PDB file of C-alpha atoms in Angstrom:
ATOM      1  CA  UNK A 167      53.799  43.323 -35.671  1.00  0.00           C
ATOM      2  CA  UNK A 168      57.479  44.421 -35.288  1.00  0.00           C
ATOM      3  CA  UNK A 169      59.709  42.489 -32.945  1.00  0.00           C
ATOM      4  CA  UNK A 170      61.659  45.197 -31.941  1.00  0.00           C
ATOM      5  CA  UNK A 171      58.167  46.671 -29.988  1.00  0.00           C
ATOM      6  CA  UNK A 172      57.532  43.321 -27.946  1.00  0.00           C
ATOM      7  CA  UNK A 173      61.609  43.784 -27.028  1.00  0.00           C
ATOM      8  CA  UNK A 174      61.085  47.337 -25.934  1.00  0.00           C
ATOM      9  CA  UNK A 175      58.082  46.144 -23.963  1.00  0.00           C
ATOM     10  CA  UNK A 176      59.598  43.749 -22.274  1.00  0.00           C
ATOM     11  CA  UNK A 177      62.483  46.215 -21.734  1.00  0.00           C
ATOM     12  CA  UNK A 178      60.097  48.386 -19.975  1.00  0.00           C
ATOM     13  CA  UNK A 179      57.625  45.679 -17.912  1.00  0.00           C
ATOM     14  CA  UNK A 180      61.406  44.557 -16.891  1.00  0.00           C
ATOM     15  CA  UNK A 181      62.086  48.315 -15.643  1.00  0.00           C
ATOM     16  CA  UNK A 182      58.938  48.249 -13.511  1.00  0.00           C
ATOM     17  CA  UNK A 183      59.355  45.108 -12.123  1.00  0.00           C
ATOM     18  CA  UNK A 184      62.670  45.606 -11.002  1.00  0.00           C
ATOM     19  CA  UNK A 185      61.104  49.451  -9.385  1.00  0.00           C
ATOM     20  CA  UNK A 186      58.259  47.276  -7.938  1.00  0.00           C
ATOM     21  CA  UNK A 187      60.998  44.789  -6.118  1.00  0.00           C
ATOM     22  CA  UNK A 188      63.013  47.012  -4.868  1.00  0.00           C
ATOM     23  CA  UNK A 189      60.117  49.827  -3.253  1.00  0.00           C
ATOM     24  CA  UNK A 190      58.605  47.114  -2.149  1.00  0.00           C
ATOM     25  CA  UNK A 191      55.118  47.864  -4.004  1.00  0.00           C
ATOM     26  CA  UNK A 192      53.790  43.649  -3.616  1.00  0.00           C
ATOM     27  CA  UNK A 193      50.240  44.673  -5.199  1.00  0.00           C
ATOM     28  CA  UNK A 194      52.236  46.349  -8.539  1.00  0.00           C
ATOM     29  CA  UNK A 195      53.757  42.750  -8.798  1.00  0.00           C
ATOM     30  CA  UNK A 196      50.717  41.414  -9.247  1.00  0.00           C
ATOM     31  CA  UNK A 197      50.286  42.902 -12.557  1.00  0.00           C
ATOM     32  CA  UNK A 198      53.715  43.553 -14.021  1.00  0.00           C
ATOM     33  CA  UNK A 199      55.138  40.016 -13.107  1.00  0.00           C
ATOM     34  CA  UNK A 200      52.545  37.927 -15.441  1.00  0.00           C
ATOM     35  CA  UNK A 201      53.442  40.732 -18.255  1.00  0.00           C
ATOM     36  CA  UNK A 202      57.415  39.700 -18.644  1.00  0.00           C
ATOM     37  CA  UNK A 203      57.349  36.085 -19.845  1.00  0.00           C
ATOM     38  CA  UNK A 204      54.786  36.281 -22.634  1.00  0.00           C
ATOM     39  CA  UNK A 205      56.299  39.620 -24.098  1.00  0.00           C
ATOM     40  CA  UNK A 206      59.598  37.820 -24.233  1.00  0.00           C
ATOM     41  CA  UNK A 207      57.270  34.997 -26.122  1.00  0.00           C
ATOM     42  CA  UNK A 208      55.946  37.494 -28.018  1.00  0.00           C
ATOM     43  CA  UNK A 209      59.289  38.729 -29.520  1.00  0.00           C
ATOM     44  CA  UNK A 210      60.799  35.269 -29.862  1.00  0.00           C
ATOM     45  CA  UNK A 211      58.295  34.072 -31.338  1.00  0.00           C
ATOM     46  CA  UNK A 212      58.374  36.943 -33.863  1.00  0.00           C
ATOM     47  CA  UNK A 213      61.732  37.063 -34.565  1.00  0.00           C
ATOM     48  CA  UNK A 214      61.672  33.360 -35.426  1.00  0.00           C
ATOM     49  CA  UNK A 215      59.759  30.625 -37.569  1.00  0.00           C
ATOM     50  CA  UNK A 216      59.395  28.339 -34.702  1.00  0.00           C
ATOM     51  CA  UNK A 217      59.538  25.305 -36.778  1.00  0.00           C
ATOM     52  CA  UNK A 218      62.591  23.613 -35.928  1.00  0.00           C
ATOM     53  CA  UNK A 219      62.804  21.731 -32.543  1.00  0.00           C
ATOM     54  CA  UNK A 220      65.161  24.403 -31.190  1.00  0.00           C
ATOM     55  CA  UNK A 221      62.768  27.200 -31.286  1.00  0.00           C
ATOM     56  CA  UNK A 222      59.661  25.126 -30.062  1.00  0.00           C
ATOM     57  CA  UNK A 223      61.991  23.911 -26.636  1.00  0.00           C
ATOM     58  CA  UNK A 224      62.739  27.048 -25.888  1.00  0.00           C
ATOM     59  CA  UNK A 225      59.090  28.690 -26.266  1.00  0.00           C
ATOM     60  CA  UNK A 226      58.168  25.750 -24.111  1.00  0.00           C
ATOM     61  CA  UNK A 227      60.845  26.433 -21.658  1.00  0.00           C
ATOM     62  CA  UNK A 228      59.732  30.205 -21.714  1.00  0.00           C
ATOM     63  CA  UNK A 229      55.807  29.082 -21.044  1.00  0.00           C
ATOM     64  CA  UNK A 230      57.090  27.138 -17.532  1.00  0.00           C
ATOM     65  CA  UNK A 231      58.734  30.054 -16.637  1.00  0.00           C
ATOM     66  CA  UNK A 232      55.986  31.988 -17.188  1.00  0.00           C
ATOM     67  CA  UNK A 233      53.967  29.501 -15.152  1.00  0.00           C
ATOM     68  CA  UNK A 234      56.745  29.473 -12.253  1.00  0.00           C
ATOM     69  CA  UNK A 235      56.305  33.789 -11.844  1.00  0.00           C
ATOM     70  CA  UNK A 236      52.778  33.235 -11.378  1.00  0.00           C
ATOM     71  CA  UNK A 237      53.232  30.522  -8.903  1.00  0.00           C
ATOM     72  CA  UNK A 238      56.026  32.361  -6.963  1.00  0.00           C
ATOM     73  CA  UNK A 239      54.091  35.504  -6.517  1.00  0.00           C
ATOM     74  CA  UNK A 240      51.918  33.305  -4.259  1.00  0.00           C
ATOM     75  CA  UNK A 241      55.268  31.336  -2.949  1.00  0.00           C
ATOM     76  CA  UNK A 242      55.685  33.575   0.562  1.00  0.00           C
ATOM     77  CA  UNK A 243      51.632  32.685   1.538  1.00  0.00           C
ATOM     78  CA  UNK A 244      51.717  28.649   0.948  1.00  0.00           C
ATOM     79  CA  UNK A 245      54.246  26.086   0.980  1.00  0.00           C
ATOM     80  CA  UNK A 246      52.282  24.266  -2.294  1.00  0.00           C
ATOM     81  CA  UNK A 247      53.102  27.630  -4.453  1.00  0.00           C
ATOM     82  CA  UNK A 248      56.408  27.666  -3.892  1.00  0.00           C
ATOM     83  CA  UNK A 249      56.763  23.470  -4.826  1.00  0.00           C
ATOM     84  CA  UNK A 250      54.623  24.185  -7.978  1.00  0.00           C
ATOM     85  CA  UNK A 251      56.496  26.907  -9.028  1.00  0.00           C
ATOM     86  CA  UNK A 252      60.074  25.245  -8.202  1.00  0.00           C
ATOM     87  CA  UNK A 253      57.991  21.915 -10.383  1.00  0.00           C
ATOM     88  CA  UNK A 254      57.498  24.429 -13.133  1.00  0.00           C
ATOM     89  CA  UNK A 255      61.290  26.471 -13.500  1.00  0.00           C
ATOM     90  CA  UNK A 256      62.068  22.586 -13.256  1.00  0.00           C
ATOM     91  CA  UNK A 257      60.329  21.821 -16.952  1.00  0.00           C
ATOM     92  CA  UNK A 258      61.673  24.778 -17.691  1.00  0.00           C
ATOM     93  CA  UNK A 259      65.249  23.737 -17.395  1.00  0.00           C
ATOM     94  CA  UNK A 260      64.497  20.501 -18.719  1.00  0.00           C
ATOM     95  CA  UNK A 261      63.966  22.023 -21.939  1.00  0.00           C
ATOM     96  CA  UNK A 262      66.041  24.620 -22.067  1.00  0.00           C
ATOM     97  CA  UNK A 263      68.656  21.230 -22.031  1.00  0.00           C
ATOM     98  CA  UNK A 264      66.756  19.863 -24.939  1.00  0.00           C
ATOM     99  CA  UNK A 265      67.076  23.646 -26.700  1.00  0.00           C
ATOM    100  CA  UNK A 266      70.776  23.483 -25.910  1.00  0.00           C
ATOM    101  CA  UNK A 267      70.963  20.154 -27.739  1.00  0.00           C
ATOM    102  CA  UNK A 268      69.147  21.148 -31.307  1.00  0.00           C
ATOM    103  CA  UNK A 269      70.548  22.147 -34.340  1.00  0.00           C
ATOM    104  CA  UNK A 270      72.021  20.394 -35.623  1.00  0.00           C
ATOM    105  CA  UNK A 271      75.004  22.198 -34.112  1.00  0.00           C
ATOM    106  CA  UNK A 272      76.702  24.305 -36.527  1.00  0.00           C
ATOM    107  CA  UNK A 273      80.432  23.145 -37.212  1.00  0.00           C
ATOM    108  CA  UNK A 274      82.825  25.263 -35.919  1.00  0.00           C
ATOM    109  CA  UNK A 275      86.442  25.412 -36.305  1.00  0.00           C
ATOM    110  CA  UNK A 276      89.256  24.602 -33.076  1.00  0.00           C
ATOM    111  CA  UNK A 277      92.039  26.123 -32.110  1.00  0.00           C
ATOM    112  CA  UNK A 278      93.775  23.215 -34.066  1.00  0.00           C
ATOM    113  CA  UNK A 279      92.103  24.319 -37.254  1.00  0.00           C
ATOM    114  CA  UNK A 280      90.138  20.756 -37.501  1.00  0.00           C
ATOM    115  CA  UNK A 281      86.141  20.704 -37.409  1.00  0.00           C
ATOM    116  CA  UNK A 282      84.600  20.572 -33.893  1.00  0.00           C
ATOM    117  CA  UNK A 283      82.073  17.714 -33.263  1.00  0.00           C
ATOM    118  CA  UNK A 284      78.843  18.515 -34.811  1.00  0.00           C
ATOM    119  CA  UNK A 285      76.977  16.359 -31.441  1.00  0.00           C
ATOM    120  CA  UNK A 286      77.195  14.825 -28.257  1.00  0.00           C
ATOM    121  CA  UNK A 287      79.019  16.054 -24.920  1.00  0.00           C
ATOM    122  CA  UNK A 288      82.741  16.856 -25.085  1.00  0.00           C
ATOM    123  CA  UNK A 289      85.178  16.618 -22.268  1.00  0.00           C
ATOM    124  CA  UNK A 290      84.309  20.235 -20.618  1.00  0.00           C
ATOM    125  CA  UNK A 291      86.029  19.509 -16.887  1.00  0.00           C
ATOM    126  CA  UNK A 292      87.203  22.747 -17.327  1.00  0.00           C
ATOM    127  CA  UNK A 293      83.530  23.923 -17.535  1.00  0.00           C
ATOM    128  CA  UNK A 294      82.286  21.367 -15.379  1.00  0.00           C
ATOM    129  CA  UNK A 295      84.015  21.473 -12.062  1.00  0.00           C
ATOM    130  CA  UNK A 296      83.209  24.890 -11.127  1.00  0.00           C
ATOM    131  CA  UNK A 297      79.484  24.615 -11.987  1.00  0.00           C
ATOM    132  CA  UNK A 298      79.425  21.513  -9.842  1.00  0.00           C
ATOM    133  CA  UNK A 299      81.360  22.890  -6.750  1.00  0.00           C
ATOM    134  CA  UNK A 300      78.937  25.909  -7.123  1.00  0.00           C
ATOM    135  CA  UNK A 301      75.677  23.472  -6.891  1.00  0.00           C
ATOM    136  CA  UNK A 302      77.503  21.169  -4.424  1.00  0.00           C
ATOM    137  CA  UNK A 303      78.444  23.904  -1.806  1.00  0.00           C
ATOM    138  CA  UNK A 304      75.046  25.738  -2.228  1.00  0.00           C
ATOM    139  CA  UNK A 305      73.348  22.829  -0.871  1.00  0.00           C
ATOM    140  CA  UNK A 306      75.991  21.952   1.510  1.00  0.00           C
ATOM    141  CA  UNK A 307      75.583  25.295   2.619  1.00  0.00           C
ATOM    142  CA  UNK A 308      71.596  25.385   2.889  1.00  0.00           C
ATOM    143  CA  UNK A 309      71.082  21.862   3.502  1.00  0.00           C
ATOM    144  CA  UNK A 310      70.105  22.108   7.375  1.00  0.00           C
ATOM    145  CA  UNK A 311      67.436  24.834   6.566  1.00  0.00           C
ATOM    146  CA  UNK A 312      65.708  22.618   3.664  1.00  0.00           C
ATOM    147  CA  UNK A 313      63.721  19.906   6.179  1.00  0.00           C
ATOM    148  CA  UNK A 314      60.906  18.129   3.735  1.00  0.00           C
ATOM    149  CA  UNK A 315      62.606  20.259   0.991  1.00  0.00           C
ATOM    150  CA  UNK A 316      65.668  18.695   0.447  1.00  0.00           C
ATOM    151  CA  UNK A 317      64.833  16.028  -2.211  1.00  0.00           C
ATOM    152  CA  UNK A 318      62.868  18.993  -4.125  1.00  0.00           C
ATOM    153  CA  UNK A 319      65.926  21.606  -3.980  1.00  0.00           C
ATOM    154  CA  UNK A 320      68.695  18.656  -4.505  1.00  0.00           C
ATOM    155  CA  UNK A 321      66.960  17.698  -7.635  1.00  0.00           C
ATOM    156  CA  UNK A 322      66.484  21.164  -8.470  1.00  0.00           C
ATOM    157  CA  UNK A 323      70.205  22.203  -8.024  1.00  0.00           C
ATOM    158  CA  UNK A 324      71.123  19.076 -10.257  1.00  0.00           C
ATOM    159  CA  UNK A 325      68.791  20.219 -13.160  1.00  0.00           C
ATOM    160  CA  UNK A 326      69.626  23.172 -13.531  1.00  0.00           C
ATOM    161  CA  UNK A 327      73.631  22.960 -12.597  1.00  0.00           C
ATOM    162  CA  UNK A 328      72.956  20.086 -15.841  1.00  0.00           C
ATOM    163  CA  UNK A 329      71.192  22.839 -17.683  1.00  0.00           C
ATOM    164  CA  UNK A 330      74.040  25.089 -17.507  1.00  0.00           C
ATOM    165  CA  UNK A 331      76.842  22.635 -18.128  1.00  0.00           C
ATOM    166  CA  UNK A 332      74.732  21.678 -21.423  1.00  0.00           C
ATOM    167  CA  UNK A 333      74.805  25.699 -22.358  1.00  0.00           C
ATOM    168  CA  UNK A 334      78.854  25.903 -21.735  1.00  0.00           C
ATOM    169  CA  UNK A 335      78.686  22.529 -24.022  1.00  0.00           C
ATOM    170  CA  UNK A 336      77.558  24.488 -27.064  1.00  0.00           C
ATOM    171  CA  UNK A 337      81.580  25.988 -27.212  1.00  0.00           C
ATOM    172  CA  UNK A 338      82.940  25.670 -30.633  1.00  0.00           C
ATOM    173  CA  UNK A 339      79.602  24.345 -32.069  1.00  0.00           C
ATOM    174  CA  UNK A 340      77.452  26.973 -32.777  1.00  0.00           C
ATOM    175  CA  UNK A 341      78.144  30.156 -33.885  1.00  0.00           C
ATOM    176  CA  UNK A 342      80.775  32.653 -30.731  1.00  0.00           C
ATOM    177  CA  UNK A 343      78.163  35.076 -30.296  1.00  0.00           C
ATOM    178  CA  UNK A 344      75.291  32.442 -29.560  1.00  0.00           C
ATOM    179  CA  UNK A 345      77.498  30.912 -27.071  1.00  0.00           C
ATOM    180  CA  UNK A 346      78.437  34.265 -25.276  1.00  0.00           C
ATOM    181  CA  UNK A 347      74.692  34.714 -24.925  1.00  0.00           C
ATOM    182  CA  UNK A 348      73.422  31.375 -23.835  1.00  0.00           C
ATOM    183  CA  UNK A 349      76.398  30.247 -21.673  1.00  0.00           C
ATOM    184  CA  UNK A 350      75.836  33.941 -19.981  1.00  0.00           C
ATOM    185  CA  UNK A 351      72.398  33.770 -19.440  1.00  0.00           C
ATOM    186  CA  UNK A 352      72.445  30.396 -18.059  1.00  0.00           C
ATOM    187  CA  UNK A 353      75.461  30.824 -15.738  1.00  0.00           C
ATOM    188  CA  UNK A 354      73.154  33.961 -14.900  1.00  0.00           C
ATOM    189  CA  UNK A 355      69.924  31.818 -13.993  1.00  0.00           C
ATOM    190  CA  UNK A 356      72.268  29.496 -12.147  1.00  0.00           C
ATOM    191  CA  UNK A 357      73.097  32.460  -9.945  1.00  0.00           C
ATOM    192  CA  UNK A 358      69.484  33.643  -9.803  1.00  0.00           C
ATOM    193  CA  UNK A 359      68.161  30.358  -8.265  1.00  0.00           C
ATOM    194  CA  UNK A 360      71.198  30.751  -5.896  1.00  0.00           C
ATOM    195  CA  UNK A 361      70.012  33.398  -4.347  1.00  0.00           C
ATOM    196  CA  UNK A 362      65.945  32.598  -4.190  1.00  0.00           C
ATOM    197  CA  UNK A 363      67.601  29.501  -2.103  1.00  0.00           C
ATOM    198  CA  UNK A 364      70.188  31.197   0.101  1.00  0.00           C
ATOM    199  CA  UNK A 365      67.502  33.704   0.858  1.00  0.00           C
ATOM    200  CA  UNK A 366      64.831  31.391   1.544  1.00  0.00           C
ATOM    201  CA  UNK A 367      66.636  28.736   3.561  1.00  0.00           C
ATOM    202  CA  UNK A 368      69.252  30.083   4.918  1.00  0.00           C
ATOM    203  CA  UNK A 369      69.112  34.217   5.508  1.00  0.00           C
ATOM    204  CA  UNK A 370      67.174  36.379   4.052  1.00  0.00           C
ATOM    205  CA  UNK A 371      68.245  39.853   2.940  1.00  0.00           C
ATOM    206  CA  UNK A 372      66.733  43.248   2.013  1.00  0.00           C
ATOM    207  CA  UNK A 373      67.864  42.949  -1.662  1.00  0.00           C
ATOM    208  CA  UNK A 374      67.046  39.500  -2.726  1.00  0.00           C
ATOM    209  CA  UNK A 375      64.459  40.124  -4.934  1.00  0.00           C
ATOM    210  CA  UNK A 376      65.985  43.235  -6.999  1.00  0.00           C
ATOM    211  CA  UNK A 377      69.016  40.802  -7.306  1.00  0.00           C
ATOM    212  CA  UNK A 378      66.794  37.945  -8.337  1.00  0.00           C
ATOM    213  CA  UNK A 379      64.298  39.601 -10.172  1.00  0.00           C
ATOM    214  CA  UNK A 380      67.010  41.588 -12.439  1.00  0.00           C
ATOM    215  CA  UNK A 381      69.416  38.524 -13.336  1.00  0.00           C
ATOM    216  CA  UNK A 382      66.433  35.998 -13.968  1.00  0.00           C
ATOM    217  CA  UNK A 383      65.488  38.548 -16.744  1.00  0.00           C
ATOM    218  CA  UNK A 384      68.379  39.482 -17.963  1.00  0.00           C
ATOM    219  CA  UNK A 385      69.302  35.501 -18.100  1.00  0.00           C
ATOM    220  CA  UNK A 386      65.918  34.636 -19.888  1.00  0.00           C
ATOM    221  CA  UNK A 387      67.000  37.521 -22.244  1.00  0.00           C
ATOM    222  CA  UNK A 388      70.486  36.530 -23.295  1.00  0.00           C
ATOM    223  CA  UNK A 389      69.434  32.641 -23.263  1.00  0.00           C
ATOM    224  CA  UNK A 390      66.251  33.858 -26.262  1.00  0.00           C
ATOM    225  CA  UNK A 391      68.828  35.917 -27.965  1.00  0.00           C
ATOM    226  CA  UNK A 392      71.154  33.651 -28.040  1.00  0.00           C
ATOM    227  CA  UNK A 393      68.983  31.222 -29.320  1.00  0.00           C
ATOM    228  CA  UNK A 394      67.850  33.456 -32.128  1.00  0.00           C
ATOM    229  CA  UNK A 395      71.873  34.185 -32.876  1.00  0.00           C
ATOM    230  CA  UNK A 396      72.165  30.136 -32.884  1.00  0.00           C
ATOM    231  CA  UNK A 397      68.822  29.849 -35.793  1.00  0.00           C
ATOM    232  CA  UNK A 398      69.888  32.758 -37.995  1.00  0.00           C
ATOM    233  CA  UNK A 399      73.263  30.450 -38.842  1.00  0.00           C
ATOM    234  CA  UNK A 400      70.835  27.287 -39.535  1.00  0.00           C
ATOM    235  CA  UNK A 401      69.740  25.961 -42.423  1.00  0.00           C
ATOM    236  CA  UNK A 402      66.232  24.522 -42.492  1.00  0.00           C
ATOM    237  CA  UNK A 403      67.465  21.547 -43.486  1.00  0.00           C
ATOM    238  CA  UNK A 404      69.951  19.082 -42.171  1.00  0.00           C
ATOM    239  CA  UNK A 405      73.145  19.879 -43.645  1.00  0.00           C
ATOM    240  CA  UNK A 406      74.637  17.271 -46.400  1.00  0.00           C
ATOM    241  CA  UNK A 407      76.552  14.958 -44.500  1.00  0.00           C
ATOM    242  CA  UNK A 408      74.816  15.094 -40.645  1.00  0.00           C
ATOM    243  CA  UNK A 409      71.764  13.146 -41.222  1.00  0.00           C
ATOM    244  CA  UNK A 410      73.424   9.961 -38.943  1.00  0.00           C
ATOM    245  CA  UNK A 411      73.664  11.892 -36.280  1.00  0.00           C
ATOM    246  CA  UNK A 412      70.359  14.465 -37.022  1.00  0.00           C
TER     247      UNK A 412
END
């Protein structure tokens, strides 16, 4: 089947859920919500071979998620749906970092003209400090609503700050387009977790879930695509050269 229709689907399940957010229509949820996730699968999975161990992290990363919606559409009712599905975006994260770390990276040239490193962490401060201070004054901010939460949400906040330095880590070694896409969505699911916290711990607000609904998706989006932009550049094979460090 063509790509391009599990795209548009998810394009228009998106639509819906977004319309069922913000009229407030909780029963509509039921049935849209469990739709997004494997349509975004769907058109991964056919736009890609899924052979390499970048494409089968982030299909794995996608299936959490997909296990988080369900769990948070029961997360207002019982505290225990709202730790599983925080347990699940968690795994989620976790391999979304291991996505972010495949390849093997693409060289890439610097500003100097030399070849970037083809692995491992570079000095990203510049990338790092603001992510950080975002994460630390979230939970500075929230931490007096958390009670028995506040183990759960600080190890939450650490994953997924991690998760988004390791996207903003991919500059200069995969392809520019890949990183605009990834580094977006990421920052973008950073900001979407943000707000399911503020909202939950520390004041709630009529829009929450049109603002979280609509950047999650957009971030799960741009993270996939960027991820396909990332294996179109690859060679099934590792490059002559890279195999110490494959």
């Amino acid at each position: 089947m063509n790509s391009r229709l599990f795209l548009h689907l998810f394009t228009i399940a998106s639509m819906v859920e977004i319309f069922v957010k913000a009229s407030g229509r909780d029963e509509m949820e039921m049935v849209v919500k469990p739709m997004l996730m494997p349509l975004l699968i769907a058109w991964f999975w056919s736009s890609a071979s899924v052979k390499s161990a970048l494409e089968r992290w982030t299909v794995a990363a996608l299936v959490f998620s997909w296990f988080g919606d369900i769990f948070l559409l029961f997360g207002d009712r019982a505290e225990h749906w709202f730790i599983a599905g925080l347990g699940s975006f968690l795994f989620g994260h976790l391999c979304y970092i291991q996505a972010f770390r495949q390849g093997p990276f693409l060289a890439a040239k610097t500003n100097f003209g030399e070849e970037a490193p083809v692995r491992g962490l570079r000095n990203i401060l510049w990338t790092a400090i603001p992510v950080m201070v975002f994460a630390a004054m979230l939970l500075y901010t929230i931490w007096p609503g958390l009670g028995e939460m506040r183990l759960p949400v600080a190890v939450y906040a650490t994953v997924i700050a991690t998760m988004a330095l390791f996207a903003l880590n991919r500059w200069q070694k995969v392809p520019l387009n890949s990183f605009n896409l990834v580094s977006a969505g990421a920052l973008l699911f950073l900001f979407s977790d943000a707000t399911i916290a503020w909202n939950r711990f520390q004041q709630t607000f009529e829009s929450a879930g049109t603002i979280i609904m609509l950047t999650y998706l957009l971030a799960q989006l741009l993270i996939a695509a960027g991820v396909l932009a990332q294996r179109s550049r690859m060679d099934d094979e590792v490059p002559v050269g890279m195999e110490a460090v494959a």
